[in-house]
Amino acid sequence: MAWCLPLLVAVLAGFAVSLAGATDHIVGANHGWNPNIDYSLWSGNQTFYVGDLISFRYQKGTHNVFEVNQTGYDNCTMAGVAGNWTSGKDFIPLNEPRRYYFICGNGLCQAGMKVAITVHPLKHNATGDGAKSHGGSGARGRRRSGRHCAVIDLLRLFLEELKNIVCV
C-alpha cells in the first residue's frame, strides 16, 4: 500500500504531459499588453479552444488585467469583474467554451487595452488530424485529436479504478 501514492503520482505526471498540447496565446504577440494596439485584429487571427491559455505580458505595476463582462468591456468599466491579475506575466486558463472579456484596469482601456475572445469546445475527430492554432508571433500549439481525447478519458477511468482498488 505504501507504493500507492508514488504510482498515482507517476501516472498523473504522464497524464499532465499528454495535456501539454494546449496552446499559449500571448496577447499582442511580440507587442505584449500595451496601449494603442489593435487587439481585435490580434484575436481575430487566433483560434482558442478549451484547455488553452491566454497570457498577458506587460510591465508589472504599470498595467494589469481584469476579466469583466461584456458591459465592462464595452464601457471600459469594472462591471462584472471575474478576475484580476497583476504579475506582468499572467497565464489564464481558458476552461470553458464561452466569450471572455479582458481589460486593463489602470485607465488604459480607452487607449485600446482590451481584448475579447471566443473559446471553442475541444474538437474530437475520428481521423486523428488535429487542427492547429497559432499562439502569436508564429508559435504553434498541438491540438489534441479525437483519438487522443479517448485515450485521456480511458486514463481517467483507469486512475479512478486504480485508486479504488489499490488505495483503499
PDB file of C-alpha atoms in Angstrom:
ATOM      1  CA  MET A   1       0.000   0.000   0.000  1.00  0.00           C
ATOM      2  CA  ALA A   2       2.948   2.370   0.515  1.00  0.00           C
ATOM      3  CA  TRP A   3       3.563   2.363  -3.227  1.00  0.00           C
ATOM      4  CA  CYS A   4       0.036   3.673  -3.944  1.00  0.00           C
ATOM      5  CA  LEU A   5       0.833   7.382  -3.840  1.00  0.00           C
ATOM      6  CA  PRO A   6       4.057   7.215  -5.915  1.00  0.00           C
ATOM      7  CA  LEU A   7       2.272   5.109  -8.541  1.00  0.00           C
ATOM      8  CA  LEU A   8      -0.609   7.554  -8.797  1.00  0.00           C
ATOM      9  CA  VAL A   9       1.809  10.496  -8.986  1.00  0.00           C
ATOM     10  CA  ALA A  10       3.722   8.810 -11.825  1.00  0.00           C
ATOM     11  CA  VAL A  11       0.539   8.086 -13.758  1.00  0.00           C
ATOM     12  CA  LEU A  12      -0.749  11.619 -13.218  1.00  0.00           C
ATOM     13  CA  ALA A  13       2.585  13.037 -14.392  1.00  0.00           C
ATOM     14  CA  GLY A  14       2.165  11.105 -17.625  1.00  0.00           C
ATOM     15  CA  PHE A  15      -1.358  12.450 -17.913  1.00  0.00           C
ATOM     16  CA  ALA A  16      -0.103  16.011 -17.419  1.00  0.00           C
ATOM     17  CA  VAL A  17       2.461  15.550 -20.186  1.00  0.00           C
ATOM     18  CA  SER A  18      -0.321  14.480 -22.544  1.00  0.00           C
ATOM     19  CA  LEU A  19      -2.115  17.760 -21.871  1.00  0.00           C
ATOM     20  CA  ALA A  20       0.954  19.774 -22.812  1.00  0.00           C
ATOM     21  CA  GLY A  21      -0.509  20.200 -26.296  1.00  0.00           C
ATOM     22  CA  ALA A  22      -2.520  23.226 -25.165  1.00  0.00           C
ATOM     23  CA  THR A  23      -1.673  26.491 -26.918  1.00  0.00           C
ATOM     24  CA  ASP A  24      -0.451  29.537 -25.002  1.00  0.00           C
ATOM     25  CA  HIS A  25      -1.864  32.576 -26.813  1.00  0.00           C
ATOM     26  CA  ILE A  26       0.368  35.551 -25.975  1.00  0.00           C
ATOM     27  CA  VAL A  27      -1.812  38.651 -26.199  1.00  0.00           C
ATOM     28  CA  GLY A  28      -0.387  41.061 -28.744  1.00  0.00           C
ATOM     29  CA  ALA A  29       2.362  38.581 -29.699  1.00  0.00           C
ATOM     30  CA  ASN A  30       5.702  40.431 -29.584  1.00  0.00           C
ATOM     31  CA  HIS A  31       3.965  43.754 -28.754  1.00  0.00           C
ATOM     32  CA  GLY A  32       2.614  42.454 -25.446  1.00  0.00           C
ATOM     33  CA  TRP A  33      -0.156  44.091 -23.418  1.00  0.00           C
ATOM     34  CA  ASN A  34       0.271  47.802 -24.144  1.00  0.00           C
ATOM     35  CA  PRO A  35      -1.859  50.781 -25.227  1.00  0.00           C
ATOM     36  CA  ASN A  36      -2.605  51.684 -28.854  1.00  0.00           C
ATOM     37  CA  ILE A  37      -2.501  48.114 -30.217  1.00  0.00           C
ATOM     38  CA  ASP A  38      -5.361  46.602 -32.207  1.00  0.00           C
ATOM     39  CA  TYR A  39      -6.170  43.569 -30.072  1.00  0.00           C
ATOM     40  CA  SER A  40      -9.302  42.882 -32.139  1.00  0.00           C
ATOM     41  CA  LEU A  41      -7.049  42.238 -35.124  1.00  0.00           C
ATOM     42  CA  TRP A  42      -4.791  40.012 -32.995  1.00  0.00           C
ATOM     43  CA  SER A  43      -7.674  37.988 -31.516  1.00  0.00           C
ATOM     44  CA  GLY A  44      -9.284  37.627 -34.942  1.00  0.00           C
ATOM     45  CA  ASN A  45      -6.200  35.725 -36.085  1.00  0.00           C
ATOM     46  CA  GLN A  46      -6.359  33.266 -33.179  1.00  0.00           C
ATOM     47  CA  THR A  47      -8.459  30.172 -32.568  1.00  0.00           C
ATOM     48  CA  PHE A  48      -8.991  29.472 -28.883  1.00  0.00           C
ATOM     49  CA  TYR A  49     -10.027  26.081 -27.522  1.00  0.00           C
ATOM     50  CA  VAL A  50     -10.925  24.852 -24.053  1.00  0.00           C
ATOM     51  CA  GLY A  51      -7.681  23.928 -22.309  1.00  0.00           C
ATOM     52  CA  ASP A  52      -5.627  26.655 -23.989  1.00  0.00           C
ATOM     53  CA  LEU A  53      -4.057  29.546 -22.096  1.00  0.00           C
ATOM     54  CA  ILE A  54      -4.175  33.247 -22.769  1.00  0.00           C
ATOM     55  CA  SER A  55      -1.175  35.091 -21.399  1.00  0.00           C
ATOM     56  CA  PHE A  56      -0.577  38.764 -20.853  1.00  0.00           C
ATOM     57  CA  ARG A  57       2.975  40.192 -20.786  1.00  0.00           C
ATOM     58  CA  TYR A  58       3.440  43.732 -19.500  1.00  0.00           C
ATOM     59  CA  GLN A  59       5.402  45.923 -17.096  1.00  0.00           C
ATOM     60  CA  LYS A  60       4.338  44.982 -13.569  1.00  0.00           C
ATOM     61  CA  GLY A  61       2.910  47.959 -11.701  1.00  0.00           C
ATOM     62  CA  THR A  62       2.144  49.863 -14.899  1.00  0.00           C
ATOM     63  CA  HIS A  63      -0.635  47.669 -16.282  1.00  0.00           C
ATOM     64  CA  ASN A  64      -2.897  44.871 -15.090  1.00  0.00           C
ATOM     65  CA  VAL A  65      -5.586  42.560 -16.426  1.00  0.00           C
ATOM     66  CA  PHE A  66      -9.214  42.299 -15.365  1.00  0.00           C
ATOM     67  CA  GLU A  67     -11.702  39.799 -16.687  1.00  0.00           C
ATOM     68  CA  VAL A  68     -15.035  41.619 -16.954  1.00  0.00           C
ATOM     69  CA  ASN A  69     -18.429  41.046 -18.532  1.00  0.00           C
ATOM     70  CA  GLN A  70     -19.467  42.472 -21.915  1.00  0.00           C
ATOM     71  CA  THR A  71     -20.809  45.674 -20.327  1.00  0.00           C
ATOM     72  CA  GLY A  72     -17.478  46.266 -18.582  1.00  0.00           C
ATOM     73  CA  TYR A  73     -15.658  45.596 -21.839  1.00  0.00           C
ATOM     74  CA  ASP A  74     -17.887  47.837 -23.968  1.00  0.00           C
ATOM     75  CA  ASN A  75     -17.781  50.729 -21.467  1.00  0.00           C
ATOM     76  CA  CYS A  76     -14.257  50.220 -20.069  1.00  0.00           C
ATOM     77  CA  THR A  77     -15.587  49.766 -16.534  1.00  0.00           C
ATOM     78  CA  MET A  78     -15.194  47.138 -13.836  1.00  0.00           C
ATOM     79  CA  ALA A  79     -18.697  45.752 -14.451  1.00  0.00           C
ATOM     80  CA  GLY A  80     -18.851  42.040 -13.725  1.00  0.00           C
ATOM     81  CA  VAL A  81     -15.235  41.591 -12.632  1.00  0.00           C
ATOM     82  CA  ALA A  82     -14.450  37.863 -12.593  1.00  0.00           C
ATOM     83  CA  GLY A  83     -10.670  38.006 -12.182  1.00  0.00           C
ATOM     84  CA  ASN A  84      -7.712  40.317 -11.596  1.00  0.00           C
ATOM     85  CA  TRP A  85      -4.059  39.672 -12.496  1.00  0.00           C
ATOM     86  CA  THR A  86      -1.069  41.912 -11.771  1.00  0.00           C
ATOM     87  CA  SER A  87       2.126  39.835 -12.098  1.00  0.00           C
ATOM     88  CA  GLY A  88       3.249  41.131 -15.501  1.00  0.00           C
ATOM     89  CA  LYS A  89       3.354  37.547 -16.778  1.00  0.00           C
ATOM     90  CA  ASP A  90      -0.190  36.322 -16.313  1.00  0.00           C
ATOM     91  CA  PHE A  91      -1.242  32.902 -17.604  1.00  0.00           C
ATOM     92  CA  ILE A  92      -5.018  32.467 -17.611  1.00  0.00           C
ATOM     93  CA  PRO A  93      -6.522  29.036 -18.345  1.00  0.00           C
ATOM     94  CA  LEU A  94      -9.462  29.008 -20.732  1.00  0.00           C
ATOM     95  CA  ASN A  95     -11.555  26.310 -19.084  1.00  0.00           C
ATOM     96  CA  GLU A  96     -14.978  26.934 -20.618  1.00  0.00           C
ATOM     97  CA  PRO A  97     -16.300  27.373 -24.153  1.00  0.00           C
ATOM     98  CA  ARG A  98     -17.622  30.937 -23.972  1.00  0.00           C
ATOM     99  CA  ARG A  99     -16.822  34.585 -24.685  1.00  0.00           C
ATOM    100  CA  TYR A 100     -14.130  36.132 -22.453  1.00  0.00           C
ATOM    101  CA  TYR A 101     -13.544  39.880 -21.997  1.00  0.00           C
ATOM    102  CA  PHE A 102     -10.294  41.351 -20.642  1.00  0.00           C
ATOM    103  CA  ILE A 103      -9.365  44.993 -19.981  1.00  0.00           C
ATOM    104  CA  CYS A 104      -6.567  46.971 -18.361  1.00  0.00           C
ATOM    105  CA  GLY A 105      -7.917  48.486 -15.162  1.00  0.00           C
ATOM    106  CA  ASN A 106      -5.395  51.323 -14.954  1.00  0.00           C
ATOM    107  CA  GLY A 107      -7.438  53.669 -17.141  1.00  0.00           C
ATOM    108  CA  LEU A 108      -5.896  52.473 -20.401  1.00  0.00           C
ATOM    109  CA  CYS A 109      -8.880  50.502 -21.676  1.00  0.00           C
ATOM    110  CA  GLN A 110      -9.953  53.589 -23.635  1.00  0.00           C
ATOM    111  CA  ALA A 111      -6.494  53.571 -25.275  1.00  0.00           C
ATOM    112  CA  GLY A 112      -7.220  50.111 -26.654  1.00  0.00           C
ATOM    113  CA  MET A 113      -6.037  47.865 -23.840  1.00  0.00           C
ATOM    114  CA  LYS A 114      -8.939  45.454 -24.083  1.00  0.00           C
ATOM    115  CA  VAL A 115      -9.451  42.156 -25.838  1.00  0.00           C
ATOM    116  CA  ALA A 116     -12.458  39.885 -26.338  1.00  0.00           C
ATOM    117  CA  ILE A 117     -12.049  36.253 -27.333  1.00  0.00           C
ATOM    118  CA  THR A 118     -14.309  33.308 -28.073  1.00  0.00           C
ATOM    119  CA  VAL A 119     -13.239  29.919 -26.721  1.00  0.00           C
ATOM    120  CA  HIS A 120     -14.486  26.896 -28.657  1.00  0.00           C
ATOM    121  CA  PRO A 121     -15.104  23.409 -27.281  1.00  0.00           C
ATOM    122  CA  LEU A 122     -12.253  20.993 -27.859  1.00  0.00           C
ATOM    123  CA  LYS A 123     -12.934  19.225 -31.129  1.00  0.00           C
ATOM    124  CA  HIS A 124     -12.957  15.429 -31.086  1.00  0.00           C
ATOM    125  CA  ASN A 125     -12.423  13.979 -34.536  1.00  0.00           C
ATOM    126  CA  ALA A 126     -12.070  10.373 -35.549  1.00  0.00           C
ATOM    127  CA  THR A 127      -9.373  10.913 -38.168  1.00  0.00           C
ATOM    128  CA  GLY A 128      -6.699  11.829 -35.660  1.00  0.00           C
ATOM    129  CA  ASP A 129      -5.953  15.029 -37.564  1.00  0.00           C
ATOM    130  CA  GLY A 130      -5.815  17.847 -35.040  1.00  0.00           C
ATOM    131  CA  ALA A 131      -6.471  21.438 -36.007  1.00  0.00           C
ATOM    132  CA  LYS A 132      -3.565  23.772 -35.261  1.00  0.00           C
ATOM    133  CA  SER A 133      -3.826  27.173 -33.748  1.00  0.00           C
ATOM    134  CA  HIS A 134      -1.336  29.994 -33.541  1.00  0.00           C
ATOM    135  CA  GLY A 135      -0.046  31.225 -30.205  1.00  0.00           C
ATOM    136  CA  GLY A 136       1.064  34.543 -31.629  1.00  0.00           C
ATOM    137  CA  SER A 137       4.375  35.530 -33.205  1.00  0.00           C
ATOM    138  CA  GLY A 138       4.460  32.319 -35.223  1.00  0.00           C
ATOM    139  CA  ALA A 139       4.279  29.898 -32.286  1.00  0.00           C
ATOM    140  CA  ARG A 140       2.257  26.783 -32.982  1.00  0.00           C
ATOM    141  CA  GLY A 141       0.495  24.574 -30.495  1.00  0.00           C
ATOM    142  CA  ARG A 142      -0.536  20.975 -30.980  1.00  0.00           C
ATOM    143  CA  ARG A 143      -4.248  20.275 -30.894  1.00  0.00           C
ATOM    144  CA  ARG A 144      -5.400  17.092 -29.238  1.00  0.00           C
ATOM    145  CA  SER A 145      -7.144  14.726 -31.646  1.00  0.00           C
ATOM    146  CA  GLY A 146     -10.266  12.665 -31.058  1.00  0.00           C
ATOM    147  CA  ARG A 147      -8.131   9.574 -30.591  1.00  0.00           C
ATOM    148  CA  HIS A 148      -6.027  11.434 -28.027  1.00  0.00           C
ATOM    149  CA  CYS A 149      -9.160  12.545 -26.136  1.00  0.00           C
ATOM    150  CA  ALA A 150     -10.396   8.949 -25.992  1.00  0.00           C
ATOM    151  CA  VAL A 151      -7.074   7.852 -24.509  1.00  0.00           C
ATOM    152  CA  ILE A 152      -7.301  10.607 -21.903  1.00  0.00           C
ATOM    153  CA  ASP A 153     -10.852   9.551 -20.993  1.00  0.00           C
ATOM    154  CA  LEU A 154      -9.739   5.925 -20.620  1.00  0.00           C
ATOM    155  CA  LEU A 155      -6.786   7.021 -18.495  1.00  0.00           C
ATOM    156  CA  ARG A 156      -9.118   8.917 -16.175  1.00  0.00           C
ATOM    157  CA  LEU A 157     -11.329   5.851 -15.745  1.00  0.00           C
ATOM    158  CA  PHE A 158      -8.279   3.670 -15.141  1.00  0.00           C
ATOM    159  CA  LEU A 159      -6.968   6.047 -12.465  1.00  0.00           C
ATOM    160  CA  GLU A 160     -10.299   6.091 -10.654  1.00  0.00           C
ATOM    161  CA  GLU A 161     -10.448   2.293 -10.628  1.00  0.00           C
ATOM    162  CA  LEU A 162      -6.801   2.008  -9.586  1.00  0.00           C
ATOM    163  CA  LYS A 163      -7.369   4.415  -6.718  1.00  0.00           C
ATOM    164  CA  ASN A 164     -10.407   2.442  -5.534  1.00  0.00           C
ATOM    165  CA  ILE A 165      -8.620  -0.915  -5.719  1.00  0.00           C
ATOM    166  CA  VAL A 166      -5.116  -0.098  -4.518  1.00  0.00           C
ATOM    167  CA  CYS A 167      -5.517   2.840  -2.171  1.00  0.00           C
ATOM    168  CA  VAL A 168      -8.388   1.561  -0.043  1.00  0.00           C
TER     169      VAL A 168
END
